[in-house]
Structures are given as C-alpha cells and as structure tokens.
Coordinates of C-alpha atoms in Angstrom, one line a residue:
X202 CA 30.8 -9.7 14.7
X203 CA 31.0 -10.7 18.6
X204 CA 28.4 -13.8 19.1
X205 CA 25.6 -13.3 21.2
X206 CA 24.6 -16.1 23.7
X207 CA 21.7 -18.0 22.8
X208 CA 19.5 -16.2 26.0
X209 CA 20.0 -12.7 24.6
X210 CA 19.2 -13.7 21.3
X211 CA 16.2 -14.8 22.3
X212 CA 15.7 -12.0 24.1
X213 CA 16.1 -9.6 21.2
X214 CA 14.2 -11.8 18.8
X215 CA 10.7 -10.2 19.6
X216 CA 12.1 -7.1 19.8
X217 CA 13.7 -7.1 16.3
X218 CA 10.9 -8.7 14.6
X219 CA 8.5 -5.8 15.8
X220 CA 11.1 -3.4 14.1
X221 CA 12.4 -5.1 10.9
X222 CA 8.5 -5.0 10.4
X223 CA 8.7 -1.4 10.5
X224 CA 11.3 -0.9 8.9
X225 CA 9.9 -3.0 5.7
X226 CA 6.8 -1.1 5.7
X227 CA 8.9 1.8 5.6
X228 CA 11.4 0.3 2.7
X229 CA 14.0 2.0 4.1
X230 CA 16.7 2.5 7.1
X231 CA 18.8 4.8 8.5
X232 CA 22.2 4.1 8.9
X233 CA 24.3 6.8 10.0
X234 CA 27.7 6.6 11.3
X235 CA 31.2 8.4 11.7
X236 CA 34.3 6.7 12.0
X237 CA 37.3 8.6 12.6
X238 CA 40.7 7.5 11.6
X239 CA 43.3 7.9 14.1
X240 CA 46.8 8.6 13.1
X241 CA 49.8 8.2 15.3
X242 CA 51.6 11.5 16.1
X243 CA 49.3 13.7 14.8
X244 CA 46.4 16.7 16.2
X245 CA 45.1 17.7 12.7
X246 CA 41.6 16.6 11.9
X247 CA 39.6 16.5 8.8
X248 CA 36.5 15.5 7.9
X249 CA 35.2 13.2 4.7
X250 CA 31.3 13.0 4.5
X251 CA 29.4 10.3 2.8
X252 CA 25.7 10.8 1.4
X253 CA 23.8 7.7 -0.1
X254 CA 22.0 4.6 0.2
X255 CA 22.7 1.1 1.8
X256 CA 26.1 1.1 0.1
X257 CA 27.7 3.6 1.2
X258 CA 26.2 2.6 4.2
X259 CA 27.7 -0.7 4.4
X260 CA 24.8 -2.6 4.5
X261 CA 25.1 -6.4 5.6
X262 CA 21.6 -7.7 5.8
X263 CA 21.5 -6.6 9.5
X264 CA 19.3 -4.0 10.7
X265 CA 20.9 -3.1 13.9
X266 CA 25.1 -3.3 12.0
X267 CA 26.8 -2.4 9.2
X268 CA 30.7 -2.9 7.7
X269 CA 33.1 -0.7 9.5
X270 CA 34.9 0.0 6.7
X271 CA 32.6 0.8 3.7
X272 CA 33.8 2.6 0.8
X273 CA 33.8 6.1 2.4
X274 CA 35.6 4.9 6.0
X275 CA 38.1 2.9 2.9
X276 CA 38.7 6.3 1.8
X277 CA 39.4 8.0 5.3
X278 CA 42.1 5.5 5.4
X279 CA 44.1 6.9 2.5
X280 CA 44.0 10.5 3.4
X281 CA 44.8 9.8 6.8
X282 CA 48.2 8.4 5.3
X283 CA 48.3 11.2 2.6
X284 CA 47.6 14.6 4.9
X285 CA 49.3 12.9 7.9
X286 CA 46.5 13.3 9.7
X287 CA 43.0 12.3 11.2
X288 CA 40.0 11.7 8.8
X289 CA 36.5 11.6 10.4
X290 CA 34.3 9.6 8.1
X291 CA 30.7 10.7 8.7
X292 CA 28.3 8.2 6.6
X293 CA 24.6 10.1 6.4
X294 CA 23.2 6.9 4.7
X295 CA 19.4 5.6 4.2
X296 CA 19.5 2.2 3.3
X297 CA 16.6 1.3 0.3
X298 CA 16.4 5.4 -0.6
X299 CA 15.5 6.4 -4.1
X300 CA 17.4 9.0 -5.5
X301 CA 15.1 11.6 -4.0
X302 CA 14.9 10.4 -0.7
X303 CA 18.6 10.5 -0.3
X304 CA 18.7 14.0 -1.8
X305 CA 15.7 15.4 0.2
X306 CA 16.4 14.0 3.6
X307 CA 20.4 13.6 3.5
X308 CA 21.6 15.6 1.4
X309 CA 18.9 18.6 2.1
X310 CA 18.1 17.9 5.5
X311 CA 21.6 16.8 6.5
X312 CA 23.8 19.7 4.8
X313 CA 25.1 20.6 8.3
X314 CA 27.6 18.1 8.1
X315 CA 29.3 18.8 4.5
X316 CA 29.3 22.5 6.2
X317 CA 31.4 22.1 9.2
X318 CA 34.8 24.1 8.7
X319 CA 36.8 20.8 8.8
X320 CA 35.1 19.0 5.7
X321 CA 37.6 18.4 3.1
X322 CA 36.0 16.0 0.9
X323 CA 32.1 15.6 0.0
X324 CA 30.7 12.2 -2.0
X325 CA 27.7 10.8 -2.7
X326 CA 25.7 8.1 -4.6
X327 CA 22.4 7.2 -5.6
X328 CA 20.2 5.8 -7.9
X329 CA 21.0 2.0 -7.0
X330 CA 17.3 1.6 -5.5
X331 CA 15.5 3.6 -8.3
X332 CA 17.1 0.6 -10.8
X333 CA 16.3 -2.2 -8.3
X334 CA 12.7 -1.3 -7.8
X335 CA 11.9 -0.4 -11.6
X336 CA 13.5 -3.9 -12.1
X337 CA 11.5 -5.5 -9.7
X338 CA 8.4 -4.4 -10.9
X339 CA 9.8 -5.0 -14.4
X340 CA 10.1 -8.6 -13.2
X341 CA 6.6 -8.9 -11.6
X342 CA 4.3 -8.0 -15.0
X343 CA 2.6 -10.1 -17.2
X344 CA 0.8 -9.9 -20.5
X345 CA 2.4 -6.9 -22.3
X346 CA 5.3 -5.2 -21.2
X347 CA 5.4 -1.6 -19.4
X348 CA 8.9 -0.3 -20.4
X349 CA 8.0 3.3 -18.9
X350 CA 9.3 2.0 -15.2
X351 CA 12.8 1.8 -16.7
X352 CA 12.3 5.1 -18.1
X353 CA 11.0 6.9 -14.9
X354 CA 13.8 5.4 -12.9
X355 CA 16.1 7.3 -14.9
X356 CA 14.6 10.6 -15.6
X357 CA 14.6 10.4 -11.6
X358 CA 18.4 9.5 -11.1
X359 CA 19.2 12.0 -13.9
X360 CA 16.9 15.1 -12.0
X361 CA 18.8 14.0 -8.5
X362 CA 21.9 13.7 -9.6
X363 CA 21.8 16.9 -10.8
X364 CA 20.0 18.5 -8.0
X365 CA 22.4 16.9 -5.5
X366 CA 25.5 18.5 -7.4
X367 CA 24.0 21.9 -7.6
X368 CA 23.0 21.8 -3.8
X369 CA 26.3 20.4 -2.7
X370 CA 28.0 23.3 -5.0
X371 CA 26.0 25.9 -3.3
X372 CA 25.9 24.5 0.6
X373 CA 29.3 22.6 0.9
X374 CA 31.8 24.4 3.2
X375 CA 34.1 27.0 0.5
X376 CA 37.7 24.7 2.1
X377 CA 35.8 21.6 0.8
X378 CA 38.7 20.3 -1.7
X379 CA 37.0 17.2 -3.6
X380 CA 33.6 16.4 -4.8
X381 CA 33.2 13.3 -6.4
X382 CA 29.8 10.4 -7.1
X383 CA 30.2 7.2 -7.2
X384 CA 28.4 5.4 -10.0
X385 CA 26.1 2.1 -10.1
X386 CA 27.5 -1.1 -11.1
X387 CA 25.6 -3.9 -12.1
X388 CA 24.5 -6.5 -9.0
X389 CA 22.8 -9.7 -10.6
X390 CA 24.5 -9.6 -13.9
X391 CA 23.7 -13.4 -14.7
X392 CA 21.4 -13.4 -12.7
X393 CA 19.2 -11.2 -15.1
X394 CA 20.1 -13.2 -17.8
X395 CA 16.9 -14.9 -17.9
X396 CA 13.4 -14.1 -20.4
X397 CA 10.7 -11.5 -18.9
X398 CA 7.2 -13.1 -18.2
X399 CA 5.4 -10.5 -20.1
X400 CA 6.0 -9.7 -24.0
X401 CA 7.3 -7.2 -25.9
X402 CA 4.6 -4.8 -27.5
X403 CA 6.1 -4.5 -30.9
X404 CA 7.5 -8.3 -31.4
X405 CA 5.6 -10.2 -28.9
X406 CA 8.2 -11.7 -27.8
X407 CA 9.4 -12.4 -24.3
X408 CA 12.4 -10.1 -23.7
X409 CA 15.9 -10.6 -22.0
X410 CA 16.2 -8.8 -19.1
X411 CA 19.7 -8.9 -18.7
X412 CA 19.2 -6.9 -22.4
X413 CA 17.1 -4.7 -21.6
X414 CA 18.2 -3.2 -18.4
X415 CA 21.8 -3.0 -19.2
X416 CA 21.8 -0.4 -21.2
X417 CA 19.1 1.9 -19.3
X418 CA 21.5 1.2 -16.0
X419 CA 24.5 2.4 -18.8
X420 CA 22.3 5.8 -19.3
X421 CA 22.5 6.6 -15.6
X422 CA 26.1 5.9 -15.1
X423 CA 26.9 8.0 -18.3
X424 CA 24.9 11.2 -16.8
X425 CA 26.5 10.9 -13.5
X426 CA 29.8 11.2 -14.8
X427 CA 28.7 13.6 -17.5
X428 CA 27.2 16.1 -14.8
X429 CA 30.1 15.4 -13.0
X430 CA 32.3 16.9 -15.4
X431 CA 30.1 19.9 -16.1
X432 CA 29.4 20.9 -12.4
X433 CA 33.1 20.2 -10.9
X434 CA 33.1 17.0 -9.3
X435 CA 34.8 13.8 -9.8
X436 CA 33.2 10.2 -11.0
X437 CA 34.3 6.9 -9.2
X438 CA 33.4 4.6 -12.3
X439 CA 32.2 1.4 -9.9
X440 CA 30.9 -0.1 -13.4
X441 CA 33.6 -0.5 -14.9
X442 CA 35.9 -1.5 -11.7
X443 CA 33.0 -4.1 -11.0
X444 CA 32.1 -5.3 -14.2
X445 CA 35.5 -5.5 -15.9
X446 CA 38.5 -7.8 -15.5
X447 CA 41.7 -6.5 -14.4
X448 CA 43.7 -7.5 -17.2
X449 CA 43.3 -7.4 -21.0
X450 CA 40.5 -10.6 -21.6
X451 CA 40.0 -9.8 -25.4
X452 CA 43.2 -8.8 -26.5
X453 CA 42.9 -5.5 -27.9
X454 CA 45.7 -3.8 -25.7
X455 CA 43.8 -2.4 -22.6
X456 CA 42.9 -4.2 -20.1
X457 CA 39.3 -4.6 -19.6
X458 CA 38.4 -2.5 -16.4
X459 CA 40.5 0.8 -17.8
X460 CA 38.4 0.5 -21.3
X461 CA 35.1 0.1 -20.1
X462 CA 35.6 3.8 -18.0
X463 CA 33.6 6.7 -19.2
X464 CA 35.5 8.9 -21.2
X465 CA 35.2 12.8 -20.3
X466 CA 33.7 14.4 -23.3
X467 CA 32.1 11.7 -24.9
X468 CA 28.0 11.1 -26.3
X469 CA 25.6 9.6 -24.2
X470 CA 25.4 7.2 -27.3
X471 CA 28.9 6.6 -28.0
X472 CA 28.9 5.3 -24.5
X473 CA 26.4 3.7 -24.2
X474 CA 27.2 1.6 -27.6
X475 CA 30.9 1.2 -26.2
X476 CA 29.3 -0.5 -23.1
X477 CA 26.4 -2.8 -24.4
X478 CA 27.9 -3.3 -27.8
X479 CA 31.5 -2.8 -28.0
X480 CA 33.0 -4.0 -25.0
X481 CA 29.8 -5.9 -24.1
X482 CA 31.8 -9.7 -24.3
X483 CA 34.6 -7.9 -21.4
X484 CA 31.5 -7.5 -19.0
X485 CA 31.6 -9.9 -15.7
X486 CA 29.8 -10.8 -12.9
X487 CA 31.0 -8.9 -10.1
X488 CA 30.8 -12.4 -7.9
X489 CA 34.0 -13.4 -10.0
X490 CA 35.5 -10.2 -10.6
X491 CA 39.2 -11.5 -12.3
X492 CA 42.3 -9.5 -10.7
X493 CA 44.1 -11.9 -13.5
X494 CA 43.7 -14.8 -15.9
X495 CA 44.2 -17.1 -12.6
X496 CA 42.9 -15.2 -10.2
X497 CA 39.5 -13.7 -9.1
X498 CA 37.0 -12.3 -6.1
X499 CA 33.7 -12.3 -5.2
X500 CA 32.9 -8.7 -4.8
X501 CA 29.2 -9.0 -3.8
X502 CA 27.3 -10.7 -0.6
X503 CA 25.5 -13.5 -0.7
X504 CA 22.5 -11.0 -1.3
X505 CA 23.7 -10.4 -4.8
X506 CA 23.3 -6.9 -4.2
X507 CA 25.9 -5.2 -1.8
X508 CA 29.7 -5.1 -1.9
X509 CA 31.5 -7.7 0.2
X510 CA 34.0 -5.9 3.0
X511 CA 36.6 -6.4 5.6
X512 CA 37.3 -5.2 9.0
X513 CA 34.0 -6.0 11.0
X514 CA 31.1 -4.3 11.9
X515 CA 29.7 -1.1 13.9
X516 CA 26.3 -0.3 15.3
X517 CA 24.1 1.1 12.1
X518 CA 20.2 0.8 11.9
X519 CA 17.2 0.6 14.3
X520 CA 19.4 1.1 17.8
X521 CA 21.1 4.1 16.5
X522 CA 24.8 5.0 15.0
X523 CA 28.2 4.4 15.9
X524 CA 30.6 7.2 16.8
X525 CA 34.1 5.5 17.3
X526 CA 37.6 6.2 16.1
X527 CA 40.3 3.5 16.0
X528 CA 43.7 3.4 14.1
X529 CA 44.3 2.6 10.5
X530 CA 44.3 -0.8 9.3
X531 CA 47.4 0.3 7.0
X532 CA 49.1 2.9 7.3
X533 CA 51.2 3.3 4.2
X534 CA 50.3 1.5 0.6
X535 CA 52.8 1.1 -2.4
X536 CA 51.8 2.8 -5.5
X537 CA 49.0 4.4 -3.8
X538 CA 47.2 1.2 -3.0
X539 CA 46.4 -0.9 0.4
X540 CA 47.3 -5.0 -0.1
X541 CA 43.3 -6.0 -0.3
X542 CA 42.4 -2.7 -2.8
X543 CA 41.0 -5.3 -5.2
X544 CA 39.8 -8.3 -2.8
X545 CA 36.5 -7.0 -1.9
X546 CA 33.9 -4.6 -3.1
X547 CA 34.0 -1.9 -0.6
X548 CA 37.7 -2.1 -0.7
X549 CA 38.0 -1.5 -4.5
X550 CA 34.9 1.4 -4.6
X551 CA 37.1 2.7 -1.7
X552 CA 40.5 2.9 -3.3
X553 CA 38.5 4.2 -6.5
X554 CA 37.4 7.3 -4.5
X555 CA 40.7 7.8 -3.3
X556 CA 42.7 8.1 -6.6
X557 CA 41.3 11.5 -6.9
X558 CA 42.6 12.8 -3.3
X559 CA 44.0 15.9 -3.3
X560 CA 47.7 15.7 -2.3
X561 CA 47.5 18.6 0.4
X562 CA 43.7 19.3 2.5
X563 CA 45.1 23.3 1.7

C-alpha cells in the first residue's frame, strides 16, 4: 500500500473517523470491486462473479482498501491461463453480512451481474458472520447458558444457503459453466479454547468453547456441501484446507487436509463425528497451517479472522470500488498450481476454487 504523508493523513483522519463511525453502527461495508485479468495476445473476455462477505472481499482492517487478489481475483488468474483469455473478477461483497444480508442485497439485489452474457463462473459464501456474532454473544453471557444462538445461526446459514443456490439456479446466465460455495473454516481455533463464563444448564459446569462451537460450525459446512451436491454446484472445502496439515500428521495413510474433506454422499452425523471426533487430533490453527513436518504459514491476519494475501491492495469501502485490470502475476503453474498456492490464505481458498474450472468456457 503507497504511504501517505503525514499532512494528508491528518487530513483524512476526521474524515474517516466520522465514517468508520457509520460504518460500525451499520455493522457492515460495502466492498465491491472488479479486477480484470489481462492476458497477452488475446481479445476474449469472460467474466467470474464473486458474492459474499468480507472474505471474499479481501478485507484488511481498512475501510477505504482491500487485497487485490482475494480468493475470487486468485481464481481469475487460473482461468486466464486455462481459456487463454481475459477473466473479469467482479467481487459484490458486504463486509460483516449475515447470511441473509448477503443473499437479499447481493445476491437478489445484485443478480445483474451473474446475468451478463459473458459470466462463466458464479461463487459465493456466507455464513462466516452469522458464526462470529452467535459466538460473540455466546462469549458475552453469564449465569446459565443460552445455546439457542448457535442454533439460530445455523438454521439461518442452512435457509440461505439454500435460497442462494436456488436463486443463482434460476437467475444465473444459461452459458454460466461453474457454480461452486466456498465453506467456513475455523478463525480462532485456540483461541476458543478457553471455559465459557456462564454454565451449562444440565451439568452446571462452565463449558469449552472451542467444544462446543466446533461441531455447530461442522453442521454448516456439511449442509453447504451437501446442498451443493443436490442443487449442482461445487464445494471449496476451506475447513479442511485451513484446518488440516498438508501431509499425513497421524499416520494413517492420508494426509490430513485430503481426509478431513466432506465426502459426497455422506450423513450429516457421520461427518460431523469424522470432524470433531475422528480426525479431531489432525485439526490446526490456521496461523500455523503445516505445508510439511518442517514447514508452515500463517494463513490468517493479525485480526485472527481474515485470510492473509499477496499482491497489494485496491480501493474497497466507504470511497467507493476499484475497476482496474492489470496482467497476471503468473501466467502458467505446474500441475495446476501458482508457486505461493499454499503460502497464504486467499492464495490457497483461491487455488481451491480453481481445481473445479472447467477446461473450456464452451
């Protein structure tokens, strides 16, 4: 990010305060933007477009920026290389939407994009702020415990989920070629690893968090994938490319990041035992996330909360959206892969979206 002179950030200070202090009151942020990756030699233009919250959006902590190259723009990179041609990544983001904001007013609101004649690919994800608020407030009570804010957050995700599938199904334009959600992984693993302040009602006992919200967050994964399946789309399993090594930790012949990936098919129980049970000693923090026995990277912010990224920023947020194109960062990967796939988060959700590209936009 370019480094403003002390005078002008001064100058901007009142200015931003005034708005962040919208913003907050508002608990959420628009940040739109569409990227368009240009390819050498080349006239043929497609676009990829991106519903969702602040990850998708490439959310920083700024207000006014955002990452360039957020899973999504990650995406655009690889088809450009695959179709030989130009991908325009439009990101229709709200950073700190619940699942129904993002389906009402982007998904609803915004369908014109995902109907333009030269969409080829339609994602989305959601739910991440439904889990972060119901923990929140999980975290804030006292005396005895009110489990039904884990349970409304995911009746919620499951109900949008769903609806988002059947709108994009019936609004997408008919040459779209991929439809895929990305799923939730789990930002303040150890973090969460801590006793709740107010007590269970059956035991009386203070509860571990980490315990408790695992396998509600493993609930909402299992029904994105699961209505993916049923209604045609493909599922990016972030959880397990987060939360698992990259390489075989427990020595049962599969390395840890493969075996934690919902299986098509499956029960919402098996799963959910294979994930909180099962495989349960393979889970990692995603700060450490272990490419091999010597080797790891921190795939979340210094917020805890959103993916780490490369490649800079690009206006996003209270002074409006960029609209830029620029050339590839790589232009050709060996065995379908860029050299930092699996150094960052975006990089990794981005490369996950990607192994489901359709070889021709035909």
């Amino acid at each position: 990010m370019t480094r403003r002179s002390g005078k002008t950030a001064r100058t901007l200070l009142p200015v931003l305060a005034m708005l962040a202090v919208g913003a907050a009151s508002a608990s959420t942020l628009n940040q739109n933007v569409s990227w368009t990756i240009d390819r050498s030699g080349t006239t043929a233009k497609y676009r990829l477009v991106a519903y969702g919250d602040s990850i998708y959006a490439g959310y920083n902590g700024s207000t006014t920026s955002a990452a360039k190259y957020s899973a999504p723009t990650v995406d655009a990179e690889y088809l450009a290389a695959l179709w030989n041609a130009d991908i325009e990544s439009v990101r229709r983001t709200k950073s700190g939407a619940i699942a129904s904001d993002v389906y009402n007013n982007k998904i609803v609101a915004e369908r014109s994009y995902m109907q333009a004649t030269s969409t080829r690919v339609v994602t989305f994800e959601m739910c991440g702020n439904d889990g972060l608020q119901a923990r929140s407030s999980f975290k804030g009570q006292s005396g005895t415990c009110n489990f039904g804010v884990l349970d409304t957050a995911l009746a919620n995700c499951k109900t949008y989920v769903a609806r988002s599938m059947d709108y994009i199904n019936a609004n997408a334009y008919s040459g779209v070629k991929l439809k895929v959600i990305a799923n939730l992984y789990y930002p303040g693993y150890n973090a969460d690893n801590v006793l709740s302040s107010c007590t269970d009602p059956s035991t009386g006992a203070r509860v571990n968090m980490r315990d408790k919200f695992l396998p509600v967050l493993a609930k909402m994964n299992y029904w994105m994938c699961e209505y993916a399946r049923q209604k045609g789309f493909k599922c990016v399993d972030n959880f397990a490319d987060y939360m698992g090594a990259d390489y075989d930790t427990n020595g049962d012949g599969q390395v840890d990041s493969a075996a934690l990936r919902y299986v098509a098919g499956e029960s919402e129980s098996a799963y959910v035992t294979r994930i909180t049970s099962t495989l349960r000693s393979t889970l990692r923090d995603a700060n450490t996330h272990f490419v091999s026995s010597s080797s790891s990277f921190d795939y979340m912010q210094s917020d805890d909360v959103h993916p780490t990224y490369q490649g800079g920023t690009v206006s996003a947020g209270l002074f409006g959206g960029t609209t830029g194109t620029g050339a590839a960062r790589y232009t050709s990967f060996i065995n379908g892969r860029n050299p930092i796939w699996n150094q960052y988060g975006h990089e990794r959700m981005g490369h996950g979206l990607s192994v489901f590209s359709p070889v021709s936009p035909f």
